[in-house]
Short mmCIF file of C-alpha atoms in Angstrom, two decimals:
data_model
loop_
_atom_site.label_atom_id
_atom_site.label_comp_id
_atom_site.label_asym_id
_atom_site.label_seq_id
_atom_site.Cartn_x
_atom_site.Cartn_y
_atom_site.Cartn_z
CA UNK A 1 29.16 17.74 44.44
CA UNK A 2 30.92 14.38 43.79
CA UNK A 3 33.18 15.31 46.86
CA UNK A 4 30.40 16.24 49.56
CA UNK A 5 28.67 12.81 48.38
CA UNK A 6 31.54 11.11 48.89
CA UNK A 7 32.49 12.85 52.27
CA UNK A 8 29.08 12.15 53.58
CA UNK A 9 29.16 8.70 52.84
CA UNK A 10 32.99 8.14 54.47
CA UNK A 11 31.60 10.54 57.56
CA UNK A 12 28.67 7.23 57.72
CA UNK A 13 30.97 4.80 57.36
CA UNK A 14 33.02 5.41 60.04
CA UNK A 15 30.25 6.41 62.44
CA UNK A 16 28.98 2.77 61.51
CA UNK A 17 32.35 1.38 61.88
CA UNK A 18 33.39 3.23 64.86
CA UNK A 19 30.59 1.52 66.77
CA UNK A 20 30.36 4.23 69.51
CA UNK A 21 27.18 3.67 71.96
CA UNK A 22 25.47 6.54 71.16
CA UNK A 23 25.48 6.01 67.46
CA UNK A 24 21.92 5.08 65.83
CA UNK A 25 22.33 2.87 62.81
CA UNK A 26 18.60 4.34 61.28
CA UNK A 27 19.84 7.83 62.05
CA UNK A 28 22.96 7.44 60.13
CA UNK A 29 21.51 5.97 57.19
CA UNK A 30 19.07 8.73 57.04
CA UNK A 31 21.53 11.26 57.23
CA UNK A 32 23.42 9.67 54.68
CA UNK A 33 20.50 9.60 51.80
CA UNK A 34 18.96 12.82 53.03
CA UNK A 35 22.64 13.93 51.89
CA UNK A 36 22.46 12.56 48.88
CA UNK A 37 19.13 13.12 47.78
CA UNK A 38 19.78 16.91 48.74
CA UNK A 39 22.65 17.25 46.61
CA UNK A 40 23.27 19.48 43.69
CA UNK A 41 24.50 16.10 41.84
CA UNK A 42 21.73 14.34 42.32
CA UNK A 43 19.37 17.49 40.91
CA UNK A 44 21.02 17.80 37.84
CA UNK A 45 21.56 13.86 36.74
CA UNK A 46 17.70 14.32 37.19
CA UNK A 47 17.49 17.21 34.63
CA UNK A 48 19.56 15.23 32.18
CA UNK A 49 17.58 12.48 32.32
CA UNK A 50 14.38 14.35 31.94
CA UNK A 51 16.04 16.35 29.37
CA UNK A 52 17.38 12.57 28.02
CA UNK A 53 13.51 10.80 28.33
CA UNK A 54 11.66 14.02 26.37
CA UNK A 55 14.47 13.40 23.42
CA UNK A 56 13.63 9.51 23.57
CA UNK A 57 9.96 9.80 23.33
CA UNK A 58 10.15 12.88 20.45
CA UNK A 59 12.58 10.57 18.58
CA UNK A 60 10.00 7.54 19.34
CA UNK A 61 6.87 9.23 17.88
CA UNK A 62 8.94 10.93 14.98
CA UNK A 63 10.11 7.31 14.03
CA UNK A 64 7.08 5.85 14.72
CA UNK A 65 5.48 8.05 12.25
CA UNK A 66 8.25 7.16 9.73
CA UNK A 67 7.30 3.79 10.17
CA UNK A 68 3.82 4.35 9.41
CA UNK A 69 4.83 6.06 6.14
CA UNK A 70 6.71 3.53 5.47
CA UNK A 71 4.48 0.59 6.00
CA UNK A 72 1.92 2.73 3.87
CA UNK A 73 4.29 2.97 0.77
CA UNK A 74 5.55 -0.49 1.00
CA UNK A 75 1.90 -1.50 0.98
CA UNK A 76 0.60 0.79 -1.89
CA UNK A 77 4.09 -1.06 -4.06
CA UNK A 78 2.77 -3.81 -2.84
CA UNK A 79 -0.30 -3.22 -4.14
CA UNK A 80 1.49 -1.84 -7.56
CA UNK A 81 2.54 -5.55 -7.86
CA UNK A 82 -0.39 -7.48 -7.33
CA UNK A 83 -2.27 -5.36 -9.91
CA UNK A 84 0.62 -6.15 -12.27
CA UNK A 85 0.71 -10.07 -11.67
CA UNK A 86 -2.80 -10.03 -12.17
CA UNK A 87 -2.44 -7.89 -15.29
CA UNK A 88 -0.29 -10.42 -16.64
CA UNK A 89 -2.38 -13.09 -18.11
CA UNK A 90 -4.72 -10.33 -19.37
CA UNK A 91 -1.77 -9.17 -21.39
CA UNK A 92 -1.20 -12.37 -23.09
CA UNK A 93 -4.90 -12.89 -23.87
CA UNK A 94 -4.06 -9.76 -25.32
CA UNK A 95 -1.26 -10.72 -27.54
CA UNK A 96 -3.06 -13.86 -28.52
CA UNK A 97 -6.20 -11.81 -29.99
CA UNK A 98 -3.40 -9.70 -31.71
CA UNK A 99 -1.71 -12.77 -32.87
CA UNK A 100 -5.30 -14.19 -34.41
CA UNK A 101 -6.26 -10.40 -35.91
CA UNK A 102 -2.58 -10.81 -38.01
CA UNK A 103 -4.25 -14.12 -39.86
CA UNK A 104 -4.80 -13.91 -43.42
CA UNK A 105 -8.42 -16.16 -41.98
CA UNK A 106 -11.84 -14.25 -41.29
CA UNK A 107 -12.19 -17.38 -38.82
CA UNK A 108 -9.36 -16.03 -37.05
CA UNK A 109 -10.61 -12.35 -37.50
CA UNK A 110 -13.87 -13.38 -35.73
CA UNK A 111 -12.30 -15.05 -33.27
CA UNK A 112 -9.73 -11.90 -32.27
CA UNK A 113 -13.43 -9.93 -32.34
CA UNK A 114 -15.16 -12.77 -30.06
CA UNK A 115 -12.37 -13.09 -27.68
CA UNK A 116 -11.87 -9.31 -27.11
CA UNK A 117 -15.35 -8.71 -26.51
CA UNK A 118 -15.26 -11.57 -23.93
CA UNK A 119 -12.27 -10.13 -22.21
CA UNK A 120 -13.60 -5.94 -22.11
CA UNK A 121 -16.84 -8.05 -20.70
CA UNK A 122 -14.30 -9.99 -17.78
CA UNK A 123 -13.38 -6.73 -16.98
CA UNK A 124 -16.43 -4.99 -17.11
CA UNK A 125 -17.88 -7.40 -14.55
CA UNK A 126 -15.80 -6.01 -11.54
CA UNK A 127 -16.95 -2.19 -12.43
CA UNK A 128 -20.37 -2.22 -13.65
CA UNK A 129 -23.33 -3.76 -12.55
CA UNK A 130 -25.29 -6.53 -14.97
CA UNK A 131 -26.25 -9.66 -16.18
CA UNK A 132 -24.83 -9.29 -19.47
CA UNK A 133 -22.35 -7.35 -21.44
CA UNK A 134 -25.54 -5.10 -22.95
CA UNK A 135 -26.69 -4.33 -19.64
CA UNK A 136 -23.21 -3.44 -18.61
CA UNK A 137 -22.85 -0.89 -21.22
CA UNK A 138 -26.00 0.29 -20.45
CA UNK A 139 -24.87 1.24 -17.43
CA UNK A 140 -21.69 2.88 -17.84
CA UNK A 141 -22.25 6.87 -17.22
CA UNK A 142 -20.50 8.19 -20.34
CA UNK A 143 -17.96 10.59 -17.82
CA UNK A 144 -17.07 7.27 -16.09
CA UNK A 145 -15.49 5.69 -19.71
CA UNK A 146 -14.68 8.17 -22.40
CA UNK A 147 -14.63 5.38 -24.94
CA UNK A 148 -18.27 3.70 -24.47
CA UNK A 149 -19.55 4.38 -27.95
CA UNK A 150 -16.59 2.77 -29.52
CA UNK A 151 -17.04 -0.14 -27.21
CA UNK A 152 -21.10 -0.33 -28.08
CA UNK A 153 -20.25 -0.14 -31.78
CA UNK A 154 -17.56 -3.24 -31.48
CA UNK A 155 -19.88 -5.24 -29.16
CA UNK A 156 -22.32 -4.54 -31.87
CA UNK A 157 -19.88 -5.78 -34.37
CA UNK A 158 -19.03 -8.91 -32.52
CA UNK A 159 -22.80 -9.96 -32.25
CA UNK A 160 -23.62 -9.79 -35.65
CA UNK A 161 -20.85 -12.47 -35.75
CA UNK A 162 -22.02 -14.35 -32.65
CA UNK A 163 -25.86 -14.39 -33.81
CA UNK A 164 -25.17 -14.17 -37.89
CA UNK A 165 -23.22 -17.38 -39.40
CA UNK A 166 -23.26 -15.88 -43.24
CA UNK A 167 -21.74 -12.71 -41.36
CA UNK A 168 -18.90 -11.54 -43.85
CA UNK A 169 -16.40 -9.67 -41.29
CA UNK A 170 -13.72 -7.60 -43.63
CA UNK A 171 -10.15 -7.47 -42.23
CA UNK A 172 -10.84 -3.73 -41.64
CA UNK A 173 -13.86 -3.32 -39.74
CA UNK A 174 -12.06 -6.60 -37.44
CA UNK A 175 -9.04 -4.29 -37.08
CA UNK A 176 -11.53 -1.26 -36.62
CA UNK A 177 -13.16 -3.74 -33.50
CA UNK A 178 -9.97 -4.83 -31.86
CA UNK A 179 -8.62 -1.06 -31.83
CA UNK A 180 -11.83 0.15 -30.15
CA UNK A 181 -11.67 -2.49 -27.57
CA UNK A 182 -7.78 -1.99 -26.79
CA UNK A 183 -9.03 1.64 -26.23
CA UNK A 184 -11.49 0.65 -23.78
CA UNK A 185 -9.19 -1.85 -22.14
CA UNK A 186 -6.31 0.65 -21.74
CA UNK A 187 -8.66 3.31 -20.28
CA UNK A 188 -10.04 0.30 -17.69
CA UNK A 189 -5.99 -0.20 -16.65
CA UNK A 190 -6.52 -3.53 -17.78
CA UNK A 191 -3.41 -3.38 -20.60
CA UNK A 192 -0.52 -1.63 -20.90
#
């Protein structure tokens, strides 16, 4: 192959060199490609590189797909992340209403009650339509939030000490309150 190329091309060469006056500079040249276009060399470097291009663009679309995948999980971690910096002050607000439920004070027990109704409501606000907490609850399909009666019975709790001032809250039933809305708040994803 390699050997009648390269004879061709010296056979040219020395016709063009030679400068005879019959020889035809356009005829020669022709020769010379048609003979290397019509080799068996020629044929199968183009078979390699077809074989070559179909293996390039099966391992472009395979890694182009891999890409995709992972653009997708690095943007549901992503994702992941956000919802656990913005979990993050929730927490504390958290840990502060546990803190004031600890208090030997019914001040502080109504104010643990108060502030945990106000946060369940913060949450509430981005999943269920309404003006107020009440009409939130109302709302809520019982299949969407396993733990709305416990919620209505500590929002019940919390305004008979928003709208009653001689309201005696006992430690218990403040306790009873703050575990009903940490259910709620945990089935919401809004707490650990």
């Amino acid at each position: 192959m390699i050997r009648e190329i390269l004879n061709q091309f010296f056979i040219a060469l020395y016709k063009l060199t030679t400068f005879p006056t019959d020889v035809n500079f356009a005829e020669a040249a022709l020769n010379f490609q048609n003979g290397i276009l019509d080799s068996t060399f020629v044929y199968k470097l183009q078979i390699i590189a077809a074989v070559i291009i179909v293996i390039l663009t099966i391992g472009t679309v395979i890694l182009s797909r891999k890409r995709k995948a992972l653009k997708e999980k690095i943007a549901a971690q992503t994702q992941v992340l956000i919802e656990t910096a913005e979990a993050g002050p929730l927490q504390d607000r958290w840990h502060d209403i546990l803190r004031h439920i600890e208090s030997v004070k019914e001040g502080e027990w109504k104010f643990a009650v108060i502030e945990a109704d106000n946060l369940t409501d913060g949450i509430l606000k981005n999943y269920f339509p309404g003006d107020t907490m009440g009409e939130r609850l109302m709302n809520i399909d019982k299949t969407r939030l396993l733990s709305i009666e416990n919620l209505w019975e500590a929002h019940k709790i919390r305004n008979r000490i928003a709208h009653d001032s001689n309201y005696f809250l006992r430690h218990a039933e403040a306790i009873r309150a703050i575990r009903m809305y940490e259910s709620a708040l945990r089935e919401l994803g809004a707490i650990n």
